[in-house]
PDB file of C-alpha atoms in Angstrom:
ATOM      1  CA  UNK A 123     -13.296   4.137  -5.951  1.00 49.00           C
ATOM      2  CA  UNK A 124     -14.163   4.378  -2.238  1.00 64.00           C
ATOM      3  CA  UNK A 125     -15.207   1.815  -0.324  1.00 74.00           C
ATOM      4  CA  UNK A 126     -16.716  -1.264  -2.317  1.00 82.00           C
ATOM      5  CA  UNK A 127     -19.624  -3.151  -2.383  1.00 88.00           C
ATOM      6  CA  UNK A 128     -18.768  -5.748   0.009  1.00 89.00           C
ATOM      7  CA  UNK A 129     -17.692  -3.573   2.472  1.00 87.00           C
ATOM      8  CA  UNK A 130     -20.705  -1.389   2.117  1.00 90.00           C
ATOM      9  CA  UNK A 131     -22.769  -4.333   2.921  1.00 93.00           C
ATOM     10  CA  UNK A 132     -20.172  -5.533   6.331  1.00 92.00           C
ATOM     11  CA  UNK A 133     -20.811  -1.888   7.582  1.00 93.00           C
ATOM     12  CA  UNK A 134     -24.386  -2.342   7.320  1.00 94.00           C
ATOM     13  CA  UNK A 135     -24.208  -5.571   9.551  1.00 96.00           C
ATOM     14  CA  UNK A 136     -22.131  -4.402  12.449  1.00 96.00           C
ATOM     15  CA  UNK A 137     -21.994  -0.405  11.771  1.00 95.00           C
ATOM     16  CA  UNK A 138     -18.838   1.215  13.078  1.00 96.00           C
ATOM     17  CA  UNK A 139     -17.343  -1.757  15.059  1.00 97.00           C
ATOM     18  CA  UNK A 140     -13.819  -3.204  14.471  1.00 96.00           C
ATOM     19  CA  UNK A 141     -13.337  -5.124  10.835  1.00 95.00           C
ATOM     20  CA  UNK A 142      -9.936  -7.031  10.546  1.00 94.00           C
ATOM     21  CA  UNK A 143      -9.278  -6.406   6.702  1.00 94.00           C
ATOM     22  CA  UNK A 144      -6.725  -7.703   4.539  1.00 96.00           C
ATOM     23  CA  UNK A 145      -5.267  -5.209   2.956  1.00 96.00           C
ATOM     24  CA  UNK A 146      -1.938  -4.764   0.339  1.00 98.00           C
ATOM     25  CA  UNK A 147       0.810  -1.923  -0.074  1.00 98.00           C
ATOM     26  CA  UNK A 148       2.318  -1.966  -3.370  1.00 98.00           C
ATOM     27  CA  UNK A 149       6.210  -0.244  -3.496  1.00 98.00           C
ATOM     28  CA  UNK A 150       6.964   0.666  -7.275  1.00 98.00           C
ATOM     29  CA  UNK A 151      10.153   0.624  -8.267  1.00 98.00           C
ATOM     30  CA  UNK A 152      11.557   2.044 -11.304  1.00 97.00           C
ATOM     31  CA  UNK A 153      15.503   2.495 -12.717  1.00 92.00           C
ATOM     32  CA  UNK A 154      16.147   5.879 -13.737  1.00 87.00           C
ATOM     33  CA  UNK A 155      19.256   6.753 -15.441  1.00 86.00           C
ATOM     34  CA  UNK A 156      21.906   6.938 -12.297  1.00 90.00           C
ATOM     35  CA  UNK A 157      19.293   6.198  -9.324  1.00 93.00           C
ATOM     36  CA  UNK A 158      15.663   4.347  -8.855  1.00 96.00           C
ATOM     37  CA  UNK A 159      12.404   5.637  -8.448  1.00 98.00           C
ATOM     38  CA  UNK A 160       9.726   5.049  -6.204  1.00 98.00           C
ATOM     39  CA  UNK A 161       6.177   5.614  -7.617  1.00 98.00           C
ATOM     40  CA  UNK A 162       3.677   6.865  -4.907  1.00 98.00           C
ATOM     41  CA  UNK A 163       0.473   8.534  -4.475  1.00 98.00           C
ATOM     42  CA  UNK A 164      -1.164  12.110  -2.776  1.00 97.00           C
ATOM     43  CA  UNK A 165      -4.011  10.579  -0.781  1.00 94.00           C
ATOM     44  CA  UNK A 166      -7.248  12.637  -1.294  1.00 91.00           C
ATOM     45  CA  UNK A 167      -9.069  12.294   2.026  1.00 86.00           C
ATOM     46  CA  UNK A 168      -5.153  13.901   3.983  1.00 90.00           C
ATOM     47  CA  UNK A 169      -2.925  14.929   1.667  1.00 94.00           C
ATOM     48  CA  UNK A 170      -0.354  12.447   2.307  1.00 96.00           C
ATOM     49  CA  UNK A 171       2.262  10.428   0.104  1.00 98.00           C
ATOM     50  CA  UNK A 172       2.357   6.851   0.406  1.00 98.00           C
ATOM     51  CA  UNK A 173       2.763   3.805  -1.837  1.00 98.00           C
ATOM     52  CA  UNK A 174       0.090   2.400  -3.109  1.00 98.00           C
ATOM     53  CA  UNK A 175      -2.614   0.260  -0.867  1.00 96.00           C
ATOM     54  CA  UNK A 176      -5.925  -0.881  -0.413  1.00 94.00           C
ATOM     55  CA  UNK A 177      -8.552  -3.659   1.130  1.00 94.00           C
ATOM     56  CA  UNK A 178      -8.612  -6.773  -0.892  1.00 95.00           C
ATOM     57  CA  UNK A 179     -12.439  -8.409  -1.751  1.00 92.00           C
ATOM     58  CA  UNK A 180     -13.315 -11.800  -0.711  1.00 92.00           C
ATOM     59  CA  UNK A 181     -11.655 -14.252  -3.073  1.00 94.00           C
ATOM     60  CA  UNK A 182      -8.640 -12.213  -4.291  1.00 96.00           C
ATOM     61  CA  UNK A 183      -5.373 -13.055  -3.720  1.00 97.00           C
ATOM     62  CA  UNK A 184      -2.909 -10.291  -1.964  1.00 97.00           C
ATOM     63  CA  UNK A 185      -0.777  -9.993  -5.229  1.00 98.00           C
ATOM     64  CA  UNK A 186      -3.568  -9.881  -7.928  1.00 98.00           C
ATOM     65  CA  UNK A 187      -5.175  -7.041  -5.318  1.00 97.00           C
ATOM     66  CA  UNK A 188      -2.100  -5.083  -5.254  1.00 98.00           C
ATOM     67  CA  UNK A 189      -1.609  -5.156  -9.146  1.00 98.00           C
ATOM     68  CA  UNK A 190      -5.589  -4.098  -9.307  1.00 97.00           C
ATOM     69  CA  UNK A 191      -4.657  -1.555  -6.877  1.00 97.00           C
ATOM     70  CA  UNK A 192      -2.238   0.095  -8.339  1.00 98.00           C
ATOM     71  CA  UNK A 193      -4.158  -0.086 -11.685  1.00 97.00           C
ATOM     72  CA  UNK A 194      -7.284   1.259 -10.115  1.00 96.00           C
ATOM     73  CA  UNK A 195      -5.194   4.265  -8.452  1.00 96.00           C
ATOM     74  CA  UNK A 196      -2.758   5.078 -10.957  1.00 97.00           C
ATOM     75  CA  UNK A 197      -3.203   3.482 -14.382  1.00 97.00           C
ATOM     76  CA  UNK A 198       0.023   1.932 -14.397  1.00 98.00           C
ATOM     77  CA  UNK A 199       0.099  -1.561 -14.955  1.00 98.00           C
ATOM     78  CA  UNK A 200       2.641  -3.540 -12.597  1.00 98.00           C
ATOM     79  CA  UNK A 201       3.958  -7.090 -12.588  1.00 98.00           C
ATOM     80  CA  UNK A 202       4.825  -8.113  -8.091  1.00 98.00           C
ATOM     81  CA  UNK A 203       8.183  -9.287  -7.591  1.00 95.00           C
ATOM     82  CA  UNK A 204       8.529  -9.798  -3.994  1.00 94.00           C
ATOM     83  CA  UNK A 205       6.395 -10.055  -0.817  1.00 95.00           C
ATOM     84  CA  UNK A 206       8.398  -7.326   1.501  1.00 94.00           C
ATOM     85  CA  UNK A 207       6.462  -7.170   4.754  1.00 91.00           C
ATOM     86  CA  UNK A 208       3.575  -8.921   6.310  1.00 93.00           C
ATOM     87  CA  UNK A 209       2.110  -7.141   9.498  1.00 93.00           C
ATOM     88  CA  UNK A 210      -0.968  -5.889  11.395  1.00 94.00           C
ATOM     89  CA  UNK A 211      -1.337  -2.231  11.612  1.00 93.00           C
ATOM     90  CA  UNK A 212      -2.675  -0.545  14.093  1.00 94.00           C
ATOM     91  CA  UNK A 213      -6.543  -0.018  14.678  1.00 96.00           C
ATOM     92  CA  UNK A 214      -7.477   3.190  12.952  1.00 92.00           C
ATOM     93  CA  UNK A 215     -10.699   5.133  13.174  1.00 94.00           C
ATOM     94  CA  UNK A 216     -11.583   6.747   9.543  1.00 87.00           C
ATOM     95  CA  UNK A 217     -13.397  10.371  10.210  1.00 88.00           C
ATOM     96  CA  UNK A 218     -16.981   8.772  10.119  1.00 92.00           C
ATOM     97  CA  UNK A 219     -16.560   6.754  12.739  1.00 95.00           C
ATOM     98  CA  UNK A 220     -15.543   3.183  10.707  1.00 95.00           C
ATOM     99  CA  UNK A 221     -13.160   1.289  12.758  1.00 96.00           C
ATOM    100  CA  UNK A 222     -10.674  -1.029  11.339  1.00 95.00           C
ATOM    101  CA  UNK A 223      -7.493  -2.791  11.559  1.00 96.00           C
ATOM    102  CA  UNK A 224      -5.443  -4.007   8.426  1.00 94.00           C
ATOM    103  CA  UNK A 225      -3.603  -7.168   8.139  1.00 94.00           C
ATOM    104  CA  UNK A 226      -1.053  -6.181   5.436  1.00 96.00           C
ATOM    105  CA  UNK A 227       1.405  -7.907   3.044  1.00 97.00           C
ATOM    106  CA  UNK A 228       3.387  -5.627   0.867  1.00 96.00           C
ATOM    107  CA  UNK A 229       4.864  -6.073  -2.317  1.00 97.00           C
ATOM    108  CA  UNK A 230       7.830  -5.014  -4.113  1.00 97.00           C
ATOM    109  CA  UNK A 231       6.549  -4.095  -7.994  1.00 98.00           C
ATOM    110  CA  UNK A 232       8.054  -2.723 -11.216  1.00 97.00           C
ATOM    111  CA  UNK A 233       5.811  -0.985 -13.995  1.00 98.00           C
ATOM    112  CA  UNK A 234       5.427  -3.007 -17.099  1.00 98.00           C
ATOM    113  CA  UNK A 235       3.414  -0.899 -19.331  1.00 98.00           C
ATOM    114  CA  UNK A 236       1.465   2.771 -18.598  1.00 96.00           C
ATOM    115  CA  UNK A 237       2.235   5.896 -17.669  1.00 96.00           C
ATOM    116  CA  UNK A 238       0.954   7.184 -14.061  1.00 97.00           C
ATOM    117  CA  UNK A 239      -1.564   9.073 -13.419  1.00 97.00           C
ATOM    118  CA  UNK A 240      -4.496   9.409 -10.984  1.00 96.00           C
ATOM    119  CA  UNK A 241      -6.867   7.077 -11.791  1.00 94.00           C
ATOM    120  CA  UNK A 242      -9.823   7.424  -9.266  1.00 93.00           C
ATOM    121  CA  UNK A 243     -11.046   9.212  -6.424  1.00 90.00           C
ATOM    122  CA  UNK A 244      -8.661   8.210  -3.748  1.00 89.00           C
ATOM    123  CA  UNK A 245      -5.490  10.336  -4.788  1.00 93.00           C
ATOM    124  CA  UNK A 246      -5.048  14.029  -5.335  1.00 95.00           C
ATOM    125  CA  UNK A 247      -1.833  13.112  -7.588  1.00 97.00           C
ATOM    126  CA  UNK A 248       0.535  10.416  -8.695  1.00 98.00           C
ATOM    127  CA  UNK A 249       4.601  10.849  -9.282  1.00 97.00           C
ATOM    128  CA  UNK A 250       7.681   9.323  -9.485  1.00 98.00           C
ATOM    129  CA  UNK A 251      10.321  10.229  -6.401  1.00 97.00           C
ATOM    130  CA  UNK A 252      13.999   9.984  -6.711  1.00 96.00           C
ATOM    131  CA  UNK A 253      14.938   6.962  -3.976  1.00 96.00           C
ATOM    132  CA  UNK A 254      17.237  10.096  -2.246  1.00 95.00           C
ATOM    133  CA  UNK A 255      14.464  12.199  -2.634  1.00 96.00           C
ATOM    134  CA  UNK A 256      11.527  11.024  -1.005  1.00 97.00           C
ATOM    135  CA  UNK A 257       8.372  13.352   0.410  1.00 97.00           C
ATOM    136  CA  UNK A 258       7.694  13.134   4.262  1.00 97.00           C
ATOM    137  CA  UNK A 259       6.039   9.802   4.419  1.00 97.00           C
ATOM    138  CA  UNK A 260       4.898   7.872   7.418  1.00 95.00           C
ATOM    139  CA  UNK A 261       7.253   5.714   9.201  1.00 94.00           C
ATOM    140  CA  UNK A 262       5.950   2.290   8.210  1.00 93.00           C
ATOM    141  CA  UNK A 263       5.734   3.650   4.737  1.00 96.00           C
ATOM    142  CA  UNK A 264       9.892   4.424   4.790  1.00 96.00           C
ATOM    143  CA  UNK A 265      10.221   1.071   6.399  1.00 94.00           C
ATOM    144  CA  UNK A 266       8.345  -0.898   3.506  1.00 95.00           C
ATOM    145  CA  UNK A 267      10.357   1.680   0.754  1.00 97.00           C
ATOM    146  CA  UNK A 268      13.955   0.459   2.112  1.00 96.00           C
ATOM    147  CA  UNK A 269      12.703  -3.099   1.837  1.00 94.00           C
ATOM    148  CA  UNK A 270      12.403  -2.936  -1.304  1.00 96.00           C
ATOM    149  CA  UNK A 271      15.325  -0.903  -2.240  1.00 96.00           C
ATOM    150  CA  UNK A 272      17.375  -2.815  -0.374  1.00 92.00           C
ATOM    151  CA  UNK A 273      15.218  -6.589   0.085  1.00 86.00           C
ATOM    152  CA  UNK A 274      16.295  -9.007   2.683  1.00 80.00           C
ATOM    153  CA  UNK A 275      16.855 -12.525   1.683  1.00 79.00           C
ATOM    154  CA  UNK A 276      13.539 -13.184   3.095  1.00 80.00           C
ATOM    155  CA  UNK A 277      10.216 -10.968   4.102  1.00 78.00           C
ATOM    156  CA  UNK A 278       9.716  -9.494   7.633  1.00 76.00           C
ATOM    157  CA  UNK A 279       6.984 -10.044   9.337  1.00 78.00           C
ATOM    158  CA  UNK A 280       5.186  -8.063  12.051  1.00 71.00           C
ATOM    159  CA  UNK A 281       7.839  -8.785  14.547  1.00 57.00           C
ATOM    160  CA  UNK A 282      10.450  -7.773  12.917  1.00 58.00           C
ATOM    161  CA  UNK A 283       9.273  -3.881  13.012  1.00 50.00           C
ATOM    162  CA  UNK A 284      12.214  -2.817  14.904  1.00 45.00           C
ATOM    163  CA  UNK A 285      15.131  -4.208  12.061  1.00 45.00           C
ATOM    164  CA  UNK A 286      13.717  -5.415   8.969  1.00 46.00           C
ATOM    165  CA  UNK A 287      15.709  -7.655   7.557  1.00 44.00           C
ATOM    166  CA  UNK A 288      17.062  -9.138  10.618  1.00 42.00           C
ATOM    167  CA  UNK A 289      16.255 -12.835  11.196  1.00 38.00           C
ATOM    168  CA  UNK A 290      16.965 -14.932  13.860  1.00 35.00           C
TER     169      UNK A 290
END
């Protein structure tokens, strides 16, 4: 899908300068006969494998975006069962020059009905990866995949990068 219609019209107003975005990250989890499985997506635009994420629009809440995300990206639909991690990522610049800086809650999800696929644009492929046999994947991305493997009695939050999990 790209960037939408309300961000189109932000990047009009102040061009390449810094947007603070809310944005979602969706971990799919799935039993498989002796092991789970972790749904995640080939990003188009650098090859990579990551869960599923995107930019909410103005109005939505962070769950209802993820479960649009994932639908939008993979066709799968998804029911959220627990918030995992809320942070603020670092300031990225994308290739044309757009900078921005996510605020980001992620979800834990399980599929409810579907079958994944690519669904749009932003992914070169979809699949289902053993939990013990993950791609390379970005460290916050293997963070935000053992929390919800393994979930904490309660989400971390941006400082708890260094042990998620661990509360004071």
């Amino acid at each position: 899908m790209g960037i939408s219609n309300y961000f189109q019209h932000l990047r009009s107003l102040v061009g390449h300068e810094l947007i603070l975005c809310p944005g979602v990250t969706a971990v799919v989890v799935r039993d498989a006969a002796d092991h789970r499985e972790v749904l995640l997506v080939q990003r188009a635009d650098n090859a990579e494998w990551t869960p599923v994420s995107g930019a909410l629009e103005p109005g939505e809440d962070a769950d209802v975006g993820a479960v649009r995300e994932v639908l939008e990206e993979t066709r799968l639909q998804v029911v959220v069962d627990r918030v995992l991690w809320i942070q603020t990522l670092p300031r990225s610049t994308y290739p044309n020059g757009d900078q921005v800086q996510y605020y980001d809650t992620a979800f834990s999800c399980r599929p409810v009905a579907g079958t994944a696929e690519v669904g749009d644009d932003e992914s070169r492929a979809v699949g289902w990866f053993s939990e013990h046999a993950l791609p390379p994947l970005a460290e916050r991305f293997r963070t935000t995949i053992a929390l919800a493997l393994n979930p904490p009695a309660a989400p971390a939050f941006g400082a708890d990068r260094r042990s998620p999990g661990a509360h004071p």
